[in-house]
Amino acid sequence: MKQNSQRRVHFQSGLLCLFAVALLLSLSSCTGNSATKTTEGETTSPPIEKAVQETQETANEKAKEMTDEINKDVNEAIDKIEKIVKTEAEWKAQLNSLEYKVLRKKGTERAFTGAYWDNKKDGVYKCRACELPLFASETKYRSGTGWPSFYKPVDDKSVGEKEDRSLFSVRTEVICNRCDSHLGHVFSDGPPPTGLRYCINSVSLKFEEKE
């Protein structure tokens, strides 16, 4: 009698163990299904992640459209480059005193005083004297010098270079290729991908924001 009682206890314990194992397997299966739902083997992203991804894709598309529009306007203007020649009297009548000093007499504005050294808006920087597109906001970076800095122009045809031996040194002057106005200088200490730093006077530029 005592042996039969012990057998029943062992049998019941075995059933409880089997039930516990089955319950754990069931819970594990449910947890795995709730973490990632699949349809025909493809993983479906949670709603929040999907919304963030869609927002990022929309922003990237708009940024690309803006860049394409800017490049189109710039290319059209550059393809139509024709030299602009004016007398000094005409330039003086068109420009204010600081603009004339920098653009026509190769002057330099004081660092951190210009309108665009810290400008972060999207658009195109044009020549103040003739409005030829020169630099795009995508190539502008903060150099810490106090002047607007770019690592490349919108097109090699838009800017010219001249040797500058003023101030007891040899530098490379940057000029507008349409009206020969002084813009600034270019140095070989810029960021990738060009390694160049076009250090430009704000007063030599006219910014056109892209809406």
JSON list of C-alpha atoms in Angstrom, two decimals:
[
{"chain": "A", "resi": 1, "resn": "MET", "atom": "CA", "xyz": [0.00, 0.00, 0.00]},
{"chain": "A", "resi": 2, "resn": "LYS", "atom": "CA", "xyz": [2.80, 2.29, 0.89]},
{"chain": "A", "resi": 3, "resn": "GLN", "atom": "CA", "xyz": [4.55, 1.52, -2.41]},
{"chain": "A", "resi": 4, "resn": "ASN", "atom": "CA", "xyz": [1.43, 2.35, -4.41]},
{"chain": "A", "resi": 5, "resn": "SER", "atom": "CA", "xyz": [1.17, 5.70, -2.63]},
{"chain": "A", "resi": 6, "resn": "GLN", "atom": "CA", "xyz": [4.78, 6.54, -3.48]},
{"chain": "A", "resi": 7, "resn": "ARG", "atom": "CA", "xyz": [4.22, 5.62, -7.12]},
{"chain": "A", "resi": 8, "resn": "ARG", "atom": "CA", "xyz": [1.23, 7.97, -7.32]},
{"chain": "A", "resi": 9, "resn": "VAL", "atom": "CA", "xyz": [3.31, 10.82, -5.88]},
{"chain": "A", "resi": 10, "resn": "HIS", "atom": "CA", "xyz": [6.11, 10.24, -8.41]},
{"chain": "A", "resi": 11, "resn": "PHE", "atom": "CA", "xyz": [3.59, 10.03, -11.24]},
{"chain": "A", "resi": 12, "resn": "GLN", "atom": "CA", "xyz": [1.94, 13.32, -10.21]},
{"chain": "A", "resi": 13, "resn": "SER", "atom": "CA", "xyz": [5.35, 15.02, -9.90]},
{"chain": "A", "resi": 14, "resn": "GLY", "atom": "CA", "xyz": [6.21, 13.86, -13.39]},
{"chain": "A", "resi": 15, "resn": "LEU", "atom": "CA", "xyz": [3.00, 15.27, -14.77]},
{"chain": "A", "resi": 16, "resn": "LEU", "atom": "CA", "xyz": [3.69, 18.62, -13.10]},
{"chain": "A", "resi": 17, "resn": "CYS", "atom": "CA", "xyz": [7.18, 18.75, -14.63]},
{"chain": "A", "resi": 18, "resn": "LEU", "atom": "CA", "xyz": [5.85, 17.98, -18.09]},
{"chain": "A", "resi": 19, "resn": "PHE", "atom": "CA", "xyz": [3.18, 20.67, -17.67]},
{"chain": "A", "resi": 20, "resn": "ALA", "atom": "CA", "xyz": [5.77, 23.24, -16.59]},
{"chain": "A", "resi": 21, "resn": "VAL", "atom": "CA", "xyz": [8.00, 22.47, -19.60]},
{"chain": "A", "resi": 22, "resn": "ALA", "atom": "CA", "xyz": [5.04, 22.77, -21.98]},
{"chain": "A", "resi": 23, "resn": "LEU", "atom": "CA", "xyz": [4.07, 26.11, -20.41]},
{"chain": "A", "resi": 24, "resn": "LEU", "atom": "CA", "xyz": [7.59, 27.49, -20.77]},
{"chain": "A", "resi": 25, "resn": "LEU", "atom": "CA", "xyz": [7.76, 26.44, -24.41]},
{"chain": "A", "resi": 26, "resn": "SER", "atom": "CA", "xyz": [4.42, 28.10, -25.07]},
{"chain": "A", "resi": 27, "resn": "LEU", "atom": "CA", "xyz": [5.50, 31.37, -23.44]},
{"chain": "A", "resi": 28, "resn": "SER", "atom": "CA", "xyz": [8.78, 31.39, -25.37]},
{"chain": "A", "resi": 29, "resn": "SER", "atom": "CA", "xyz": [6.92, 30.94, -28.64]},
{"chain": "A", "resi": 30, "resn": "CYS", "atom": "CA", "xyz": [4.51, 33.80, -27.82]},
{"chain": "A", "resi": 31, "resn": "THR", "atom": "CA", "xyz": [7.34, 36.15, -26.86]},
{"chain": "A", "resi": 32, "resn": "GLY", "atom": "CA", "xyz": [9.22, 35.50, -30.07]},
{"chain": "A", "resi": 33, "resn": "ASN", "atom": "CA", "xyz": [6.12, 36.14, -32.18]},
{"chain": "A", "resi": 34, "resn": "SER", "atom": "CA", "xyz": [5.26, 39.40, -30.42]},
{"chain": "A", "resi": 35, "resn": "ALA", "atom": "CA", "xyz": [8.80, 40.83, -30.76]},
{"chain": "A", "resi": 36, "resn": "THR", "atom": "CA", "xyz": [8.88, 40.54, -34.55]},
{"chain": "A", "resi": 37, "resn": "LYS", "atom": "CA", "xyz": [5.88, 39.72, -36.67]},
{"chain": "A", "resi": 38, "resn": "THR", "atom": "CA", "xyz": [6.68, 38.04, -39.95]},
{"chain": "A", "resi": 39, "resn": "THR", "atom": "CA", "xyz": [4.69, 37.61, -43.12]},
{"chain": "A", "resi": 40, "resn": "GLU", "atom": "CA", "xyz": [6.04, 35.07, -45.58]},
{"chain": "A", "resi": 41, "resn": "GLY", "atom": "CA", "xyz": [9.43, 35.29, -43.85]},
{"chain": "A", "resi": 42, "resn": "GLU", "atom": "CA", "xyz": [9.78, 39.11, -44.09]},
{"chain": "A", "resi": 43, "resn": "THR", "atom": "CA", "xyz": [10.33, 41.17, -40.93]},
{"chain": "A", "resi": 44, "resn": "THR", "atom": "CA", "xyz": [7.90, 44.02, -40.30]},
{"chain": "A", "resi": 45, "resn": "SER", "atom": "CA", "xyz": [9.26, 47.12, -38.49]},
{"chain": "A", "resi": 46, "resn": "PRO", "atom": "CA", "xyz": [7.38, 48.48, -35.48]},
{"chain": "A", "resi": 47, "resn": "PRO", "atom": "CA", "xyz": [5.09, 51.49, -36.26]},
{"chain": "A", "resi": 48, "resn": "ILE", "atom": "CA", "xyz": [7.41, 54.11, -34.68]},
{"chain": "A", "resi": 49, "resn": "GLU", "atom": "CA", "xyz": [10.50, 52.91, -36.54]},
{"chain": "A", "resi": 50, "resn": "LYS", "atom": "CA", "xyz": [8.55, 52.82, -39.78]},
{"chain": "A", "resi": 51, "resn": "ALA", "atom": "CA", "xyz": [7.31, 56.40, -39.27]},
{"chain": "A", "resi": 52, "resn": "VAL", "atom": "CA", "xyz": [10.85, 57.65, -38.54]},
{"chain": "A", "resi": 53, "resn": "GLN", "atom": "CA", "xyz": [12.16, 55.88, -41.63]},
{"chain": "A", "resi": 54, "resn": "GLU", "atom": "CA", "xyz": [9.44, 57.39, -43.84]},
{"chain": "A", "resi": 55, "resn": "THR", "atom": "CA", "xyz": [10.12, 60.89, -42.42]},
{"chain": "A", "resi": 56, "resn": "GLN", "atom": "CA", "xyz": [13.86, 60.53, -43.11]},
{"chain": "A", "resi": 57, "resn": "GLU", "atom": "CA", "xyz": [13.19, 59.35, -46.67]},
{"chain": "A", "resi": 58, "resn": "THR", "atom": "CA", "xyz": [10.89, 62.34, -47.29]},
{"chain": "A", "resi": 59, "resn": "ALA", "atom": "CA", "xyz": [13.52, 64.76, -45.93]},
{"chain": "A", "resi": 60, "resn": "ASN", "atom": "CA", "xyz": [16.20, 63.21, -48.14]},
{"chain": "A", "resi": 61, "resn": "GLU", "atom": "CA", "xyz": [13.98, 63.52, -51.21]},
{"chain": "A", "resi": 62, "resn": "LYS", "atom": "CA", "xyz": [13.28, 67.20, -50.49]},
{"chain": "A", "resi": 63, "resn": "ALA", "atom": "CA", "xyz": [16.98, 67.90, -49.93]},
{"chain": "A", "resi": 64, "resn": "LYS", "atom": "CA", "xyz": [17.82, 66.25, -53.26]},
{"chain": "A", "resi": 65, "resn": "GLU", "atom": "CA", "xyz": [15.13, 68.27, -55.05]},
{"chain": "A", "resi": 66, "resn": "MET", "atom": "CA", "xyz": [16.51, 71.49, -53.54]},
{"chain": "A", "resi": 67, "resn": "THR", "atom": "CA", "xyz": [20.06, 70.59, -54.59]},
{"chain": "A", "resi": 68, "resn": "ASP", "atom": "CA", "xyz": [18.92, 69.74, -58.12]},
{"chain": "A", "resi": 69, "resn": "GLU", "atom": "CA", "xyz": [17.12, 73.08, -58.43]},
{"chain": "A", "resi": 70, "resn": "ILE", "atom": "CA", "xyz": [20.16, 75.00, -57.18]},
{"chain": "A", "resi": 71, "resn": "ASN", "atom": "CA", "xyz": [22.48, 73.15, -59.57]},
{"chain": "A", "resi": 72, "resn": "LYS", "atom": "CA", "xyz": [20.14, 73.82, -62.47]},
{"chain": "A", "resi": 73, "resn": "ASP", "atom": "CA", "xyz": [20.03, 77.57, -61.79]},
{"chain": "A", "resi": 74, "resn": "VAL", "atom": "CA", "xyz": [23.78, 77.70, -61.27]},
{"chain": "A", "resi": 75, "resn": "ASN", "atom": "CA", "xyz": [24.61, 75.79, -64.44]},
{"chain": "A", "resi": 76, "resn": "GLU", "atom": "CA", "xyz": [22.34, 78.01, -66.53]},
{"chain": "A", "resi": 77, "resn": "ALA", "atom": "CA", "xyz": [24.03, 81.15, -65.18]},
{"chain": "A", "resi": 78, "resn": "ILE", "atom": "CA", "xyz": [27.57, 79.80, -65.63]},
{"chain": "A", "resi": 79, "resn": "ASP", "atom": "CA", "xyz": [26.89, 78.64, -69.19]},
{"chain": "A", "resi": 80, "resn": "LYS", "atom": "CA", "xyz": [26.04, 82.24, -70.07]},
{"chain": "A", "resi": 81, "resn": "ILE", "atom": "CA", "xyz": [29.17, 83.88, -68.58]},
{"chain": "A", "resi": 82, "resn": "GLU", "atom": "CA", "xyz": [30.07, 87.05, -70.42]},
{"chain": "A", "resi": 83, "resn": "LYS", "atom": "CA", "xyz": [32.73, 89.43, -69.17]},
{"chain": "A", "resi": 84, "resn": "ILE", "atom": "CA", "xyz": [31.43, 92.56, -67.47]},
{"chain": "A", "resi": 85, "resn": "VAL", "atom": "CA", "xyz": [33.66, 95.61, -67.83]},
{"chain": "A", "resi": 86, "resn": "LYS", "atom": "CA", "xyz": [32.89, 98.92, -66.09]},
{"chain": "A", "resi": 87, "resn": "THR", "atom": "CA", "xyz": [34.79, 102.09, -65.34]},
{"chain": "A", "resi": 88, "resn": "GLU", "atom": "CA", "xyz": [35.88, 102.87, -61.79]},
{"chain": "A", "resi": 89, "resn": "ALA", "atom": "CA", "xyz": [33.26, 105.62, -61.70]},
{"chain": "A", "resi": 90, "resn": "GLU", "atom": "CA", "xyz": [30.56, 103.12, -62.59]},
{"chain": "A", "resi": 91, "resn": "TRP", "atom": "CA", "xyz": [31.72, 100.69, -59.89]},
{"chain": "A", "resi": 92, "resn": "LYS", "atom": "CA", "xyz": [31.77, 103.48, -57.30]},
{"chain": "A", "resi": 93, "resn": "ALA", "atom": "CA", "xyz": [28.23, 104.42, -58.24]},
{"chain": "A", "resi": 94, "resn": "GLN", "atom": "CA", "xyz": [27.05, 100.80, -57.92]},
{"chain": "A", "resi": 95, "resn": "LEU", "atom": "CA", "xyz": [28.87, 99.75, -54.72]},
{"chain": "A", "resi": 96, "resn": "ASN", "atom": "CA", "xyz": [29.02, 101.26, -51.25]},
{"chain": "A", "resi": 97, "resn": "SER", "atom": "CA", "xyz": [32.40, 102.30, -49.80]},
{"chain": "A", "resi": 98, "resn": "LEU", "atom": "CA", "xyz": [33.23, 98.96, -48.13]},
{"chain": "A", "resi": 99, "resn": "GLU", "atom": "CA", "xyz": [32.08, 96.92, -51.13]},
{"chain": "A", "resi": 100, "resn": "TYR", "atom": "CA", "xyz": [34.19, 99.05, -53.44]},
{"chain": "A", "resi": 101, "resn": "LYS", "atom": "CA", "xyz": [37.24, 98.79, -51.16]},
{"chain": "A", "resi": 102, "resn": "VAL", "atom": "CA", "xyz": [37.05, 94.98, -51.00]},
{"chain": "A", "resi": 103, "resn": "LEU", "atom": "CA", "xyz": [35.72, 94.06, -54.45]},
{"chain": "A", "resi": 104, "resn": "ARG", "atom": "CA", "xyz": [37.63, 96.58, -56.56]},
{"chain": "A", "resi": 105, "resn": "LYS", "atom": "CA", "xyz": [40.65, 97.45, -54.42]},
{"chain": "A", "resi": 106, "resn": "LYS", "atom": "CA", "xyz": [41.35, 94.00, -52.94]},
{"chain": "A", "resi": 107, "resn": "GLY", "atom": "CA", "xyz": [40.61, 95.00, -49.38]},
{"chain": "A", "resi": 108, "resn": "THR", "atom": "CA", "xyz": [39.60, 92.67, -46.53]},
{"chain": "A", "resi": 109, "resn": "GLU", "atom": "CA", "xyz": [36.73, 93.00, -44.07]},
{"chain": "A", "resi": 110, "resn": "ARG", "atom": "CA", "xyz": [37.44, 92.40, -40.40]},
{"chain": "A", "resi": 111, "resn": "ALA", "atom": "CA", "xyz": [36.97, 88.82, -39.19]},
{"chain": "A", "resi": 112, "resn": "PHE", "atom": "CA", "xyz": [33.65, 87.91, -37.55]},
{"chain": "A", "resi": 113, "resn": "THR", "atom": "CA", "xyz": [32.00, 91.12, -38.79]},
{"chain": "A", "resi": 114, "resn": "GLY", "atom": "CA", "xyz": [30.55, 89.96, -42.12]},
{"chain": "A", "resi": 115, "resn": "ALA", "atom": "CA", "xyz": [26.96, 88.93, -42.72]},
{"chain": "A", "resi": 116, "resn": "TYR", "atom": "CA", "xyz": [27.65, 85.36, -43.80]},
{"chain": "A", "resi": 117, "resn": "TRP", "atom": "CA", "xyz": [30.53, 83.92, -41.76]},
{"chain": "A", "resi": 118, "resn": "ASP", "atom": "CA", "xyz": [28.02, 82.05, -39.55]},
{"chain": "A", "resi": 119, "resn": "ASN", "atom": "CA", "xyz": [25.16, 81.73, -42.03]},
{"chain": "A", "resi": 120, "resn": "LYS", "atom": "CA", "xyz": [23.67, 78.21, -42.01]},
{"chain": "A", "resi": 121, "resn": "LYS", "atom": "CA", "xyz": [20.80, 78.66, -44.46]},
{"chain": "A", "resi": 122, "resn": "ASP", "atom": "CA", "xyz": [20.47, 76.71, -47.71]},
{"chain": "A", "resi": 123, "resn": "GLY", "atom": "CA", "xyz": [21.06, 78.58, -50.93]},
{"chain": "A", "resi": 124, "resn": "VAL", "atom": "CA", "xyz": [23.63, 80.04, -53.31]},
{"chain": "A", "resi": 125, "resn": "TYR", "atom": "CA", "xyz": [26.31, 82.67, -52.72]},
{"chain": "A", "resi": 126, "resn": "LYS", "atom": "CA", "xyz": [26.66, 85.01, -55.69]},
{"chain": "A", "resi": 127, "resn": "CYS", "atom": "CA", "xyz": [29.12, 87.73, -56.60]},
{"chain": "A", "resi": 128, "resn": "ARG", "atom": "CA", "xyz": [28.03, 90.99, -54.98]},
{"chain": "A", "resi": 129, "resn": "ALA", "atom": "CA", "xyz": [29.08, 92.98, -58.04]},
{"chain": "A", "resi": 130, "resn": "CYS", "atom": "CA", "xyz": [27.60, 90.93, -60.89]},
{"chain": "A", "resi": 131, "resn": "GLU", "atom": "CA", "xyz": [25.50, 88.15, -59.24]},
{"chain": "A", "resi": 132, "resn": "LEU", "atom": "CA", "xyz": [27.35, 85.26, -60.84]},
{"chain": "A", "resi": 133, "resn": "PRO", "atom": "CA", "xyz": [26.80, 82.07, -58.75]},
{"chain": "A", "resi": 134, "resn": "LEU", "atom": "CA", "xyz": [30.05, 81.28, -56.94]},
{"chain": "A", "resi": 135, "resn": "PHE", "atom": "CA", "xyz": [29.51, 78.92, -53.99]},
{"chain": "A", "resi": 136, "resn": "ALA", "atom": "CA", "xyz": [26.74, 76.63, -52.72]},
{"chain": "A", "resi": 137, "resn": "SER", "atom": "CA", "xyz": [25.71, 76.26, -49.08]},
{"chain": "A", "resi": 138, "resn": "GLU", "atom": "CA", "xyz": [26.44, 72.51, -49.28]},
{"chain": "A", "resi": 139, "resn": "THR", "atom": "CA", "xyz": [30.18, 73.24, -49.55]},
{"chain": "A", "resi": 140, "resn": "LYS", "atom": "CA", "xyz": [30.29, 75.83, -46.76]},
{"chain": "A", "resi": 141, "resn": "TYR", "atom": "CA", "xyz": [31.85, 74.88, -43.46]},
{"chain": "A", "resi": 142, "resn": "ARG", "atom": "CA", "xyz": [32.88, 76.58, -40.23]},
{"chain": "A", "resi": 143, "resn": "SER", "atom": "CA", "xyz": [36.63, 77.13, -40.38]},
{"chain": "A", "resi": 144, "resn": "GLY", "atom": "CA", "xyz": [36.90, 79.25, -37.25]},
{"chain": "A", "resi": 145, "resn": "THR", "atom": "CA", "xyz": [38.59, 82.07, -39.19]},
{"chain": "A", "resi": 146, "resn": "GLY", "atom": "CA", "xyz": [35.69, 84.53, -39.03]},
{"chain": "A", "resi": 147, "resn": "TRP", "atom": "CA", "xyz": [35.13, 84.57, -42.80]},
{"chain": "A", "resi": 148, "resn": "PRO", "atom": "CA", "xyz": [32.78, 82.42, -44.92]},
{"chain": "A", "resi": 149, "resn": "SER", "atom": "CA", "xyz": [34.71, 79.31, -45.95]},
{"chain": "A", "resi": 150, "resn": "PHE", "atom": "CA", "xyz": [33.97, 76.81, -48.71]},
{"chain": "A", "resi": 151, "resn": "TYR", "atom": "CA", "xyz": [35.83, 73.73, -49.89]},
{"chain": "A", "resi": 152, "resn": "LYS", "atom": "CA", "xyz": [34.98, 74.26, -53.57]},
{"chain": "A", "resi": 153, "resn": "PRO", "atom": "CA", "xyz": [33.13, 76.66, -55.91]},
{"chain": "A", "resi": 154, "resn": "VAL", "atom": "CA", "xyz": [29.96, 75.71, -57.75]},
{"chain": "A", "resi": 155, "resn": "ASP", "atom": "CA", "xyz": [32.05, 75.42, -60.91]},
{"chain": "A", "resi": 156, "resn": "ASP", "atom": "CA", "xyz": [35.69, 75.96, -61.80]},
{"chain": "A", "resi": 157, "resn": "LYS", "atom": "CA", "xyz": [34.57, 78.40, -64.50]},
{"chain": "A", "resi": 158, "resn": "SER", "atom": "CA", "xyz": [32.92, 80.71, -61.96]},
{"chain": "A", "resi": 159, "resn": "VAL", "atom": "CA", "xyz": [36.09, 81.71, -60.09]},
{"chain": "A", "resi": 160, "resn": "GLY", "atom": "CA", "xyz": [39.58, 82.61, -61.19]},
{"chain": "A", "resi": 161, "resn": "GLU", "atom": "CA", "xyz": [42.91, 82.64, -59.36]},
{"chain": "A", "resi": 162, "resn": "LYS", "atom": "CA", "xyz": [45.82, 85.09, -59.31]},
{"chain": "A", "resi": 163, "resn": "GLU", "atom": "CA", "xyz": [49.13, 85.18, -57.50]},
{"chain": "A", "resi": 164, "resn": "ASP", "atom": "CA", "xyz": [49.07, 87.70, -54.66]},
{"chain": "A", "resi": 165, "resn": "ARG", "atom": "CA", "xyz": [52.42, 88.92, -53.30]},
{"chain": "A", "resi": 166, "resn": "SER", "atom": "CA", "xyz": [51.06, 91.57, -50.95]},
{"chain": "A", "resi": 167, "resn": "LEU", "atom": "CA", "xyz": [51.65, 91.56, -47.16]},
{"chain": "A", "resi": 168, "resn": "PHE", "atom": "CA", "xyz": [55.17, 90.11, -47.59]},
{"chain": "A", "resi": 169, "resn": "SER", "atom": "CA", "xyz": [53.85, 86.69, -48.56]},
{"chain": "A", "resi": 170, "resn": "VAL", "atom": "CA", "xyz": [52.71, 84.71, -51.57]},
{"chain": "A", "resi": 171, "resn": "ARG", "atom": "CA", "xyz": [49.04, 83.77, -51.59]},
{"chain": "A", "resi": 172, "resn": "THR", "atom": "CA", "xyz": [46.46, 82.77, -54.18]},
{"chain": "A", "resi": 173, "resn": "GLU", "atom": "CA", "xyz": [43.79, 85.40, -54.74]},
{"chain": "A", "resi": 174, "resn": "VAL", "atom": "CA", "xyz": [40.28, 84.33, -55.75]},
{"chain": "A", "resi": 175, "resn": "ILE", "atom": "CA", "xyz": [38.32, 86.53, -58.17]},
{"chain": "A", "resi": 176, "resn": "CYS", "atom": "CA", "xyz": [34.96, 86.44, -59.90]},
{"chain": "A", "resi": 177, "resn": "ASN", "atom": "CA", "xyz": [35.48, 85.23, -63.46]},
{"chain": "A", "resi": 178, "resn": "ARG", "atom": "CA", "xyz": [32.77, 87.49, -64.87]},
{"chain": "A", "resi": 179, "resn": "CYS", "atom": "CA", "xyz": [33.64, 90.92, -63.42]},
{"chain": "A", "resi": 180, "resn": "ASP", "atom": "CA", "xyz": [37.15, 90.28, -61.99]},
{"chain": "A", "resi": 181, "resn": "SER", "atom": "CA", "xyz": [36.05, 91.42, -58.53]},
{"chain": "A", "resi": 182, "resn": "HIS", "atom": "CA", "xyz": [38.18, 90.40, -55.57]},
{"chain": "A", "resi": 183, "resn": "LEU", "atom": "CA", "xyz": [36.56, 87.69, -53.43]},
{"chain": "A", "resi": 184, "resn": "GLY", "atom": "CA", "xyz": [39.26, 86.49, -51.04]},
{"chain": "A", "resi": 185, "resn": "HIS", "atom": "CA", "xyz": [41.97, 83.81, -51.07]},
{"chain": "A", "resi": 186, "resn": "VAL", "atom": "CA", "xyz": [42.22, 80.05, -51.34]},
{"chain": "A", "resi": 187, "resn": "PHE", "atom": "CA", "xyz": [44.42, 77.93, -49.06]},
{"chain": "A", "resi": 188, "resn": "SER", "atom": "CA", "xyz": [45.40, 74.26, -48.98]},
{"chain": "A", "resi": 189, "resn": "ASP", "atom": "CA", "xyz": [44.29, 73.58, -45.40]},
{"chain": "A", "resi": 190, "resn": "GLY", "atom": "CA", "xyz": [40.64, 72.77, -46.06]},
{"chain": "A", "resi": 191, "resn": "PRO", "atom": "CA", "xyz": [38.57, 69.64, -45.39]},
{"chain": "A", "resi": 192, "resn": "PRO", "atom": "CA", "xyz": [37.95, 66.64, -47.69]},
{"chain": "A", "resi": 193, "resn": "PRO", "atom": "CA", "xyz": [37.19, 66.01, -50.44]},
{"chain": "A", "resi": 194, "resn": "THR", "atom": "CA", "xyz": [39.25, 68.87, -51.94]},
{"chain": "A", "resi": 195, "resn": "GLY", "atom": "CA", "xyz": [41.55, 69.86, -49.08]},
{"chain": "A", "resi": 196, "resn": "LEU", "atom": "CA", "xyz": [40.96, 73.50, -50.05]},
{"chain": "A", "resi": 197, "resn": "ARG", "atom": "CA", "xyz": [39.67, 76.46, -48.05]},
{"chain": "A", "resi": 198, "resn": "TYR", "atom": "CA", "xyz": [38.16, 79.28, -50.06]},
{"chain": "A", "resi": 199, "resn": "CYS", "atom": "CA", "xyz": [38.29, 82.12, -47.54]},
{"chain": "A", "resi": 200, "resn": "ILE", "atom": "CA", "xyz": [35.84, 84.70, -48.87]},
{"chain": "A", "resi": 201, "resn": "ASN", "atom": "CA", "xyz": [34.77, 88.16, -47.70]},
{"chain": "A", "resi": 202, "resn": "SER", "atom": "CA", "xyz": [31.07, 88.34, -46.84]},
{"chain": "A", "resi": 203, "resn": "VAL", "atom": "CA", "xyz": [30.88, 91.76, -48.47]},
{"chain": "A", "resi": 204, "resn": "SER", "atom": "CA", "xyz": [31.98, 90.18, -51.75]},
{"chain": "A", "resi": 205, "resn": "LEU", "atom": "CA", "xyz": [28.97, 87.88, -51.68]},
{"chain": "A", "resi": 206, "resn": "LYS", "atom": "CA", "xyz": [25.22, 88.14, -52.10]},
{"chain": "A", "resi": 207, "resn": "PHE", "atom": "CA", "xyz": [23.29, 85.23, -50.60]},
{"chain": "A", "resi": 208, "resn": "GLU", "atom": "CA", "xyz": [20.16, 83.91, -52.28]},
{"chain": "A", "resi": 209, "resn": "GLU", "atom": "CA", "xyz": [18.21, 81.63, -49.96]},
{"chain": "A", "resi": 210, "resn": "LYS", "atom": "CA", "xyz": [16.45, 78.63, -51.44]},
{"chain": "A", "resi": 211, "resn": "GLU", "atom": "CA", "xyz": [12.85, 78.35, -50.29]}
]
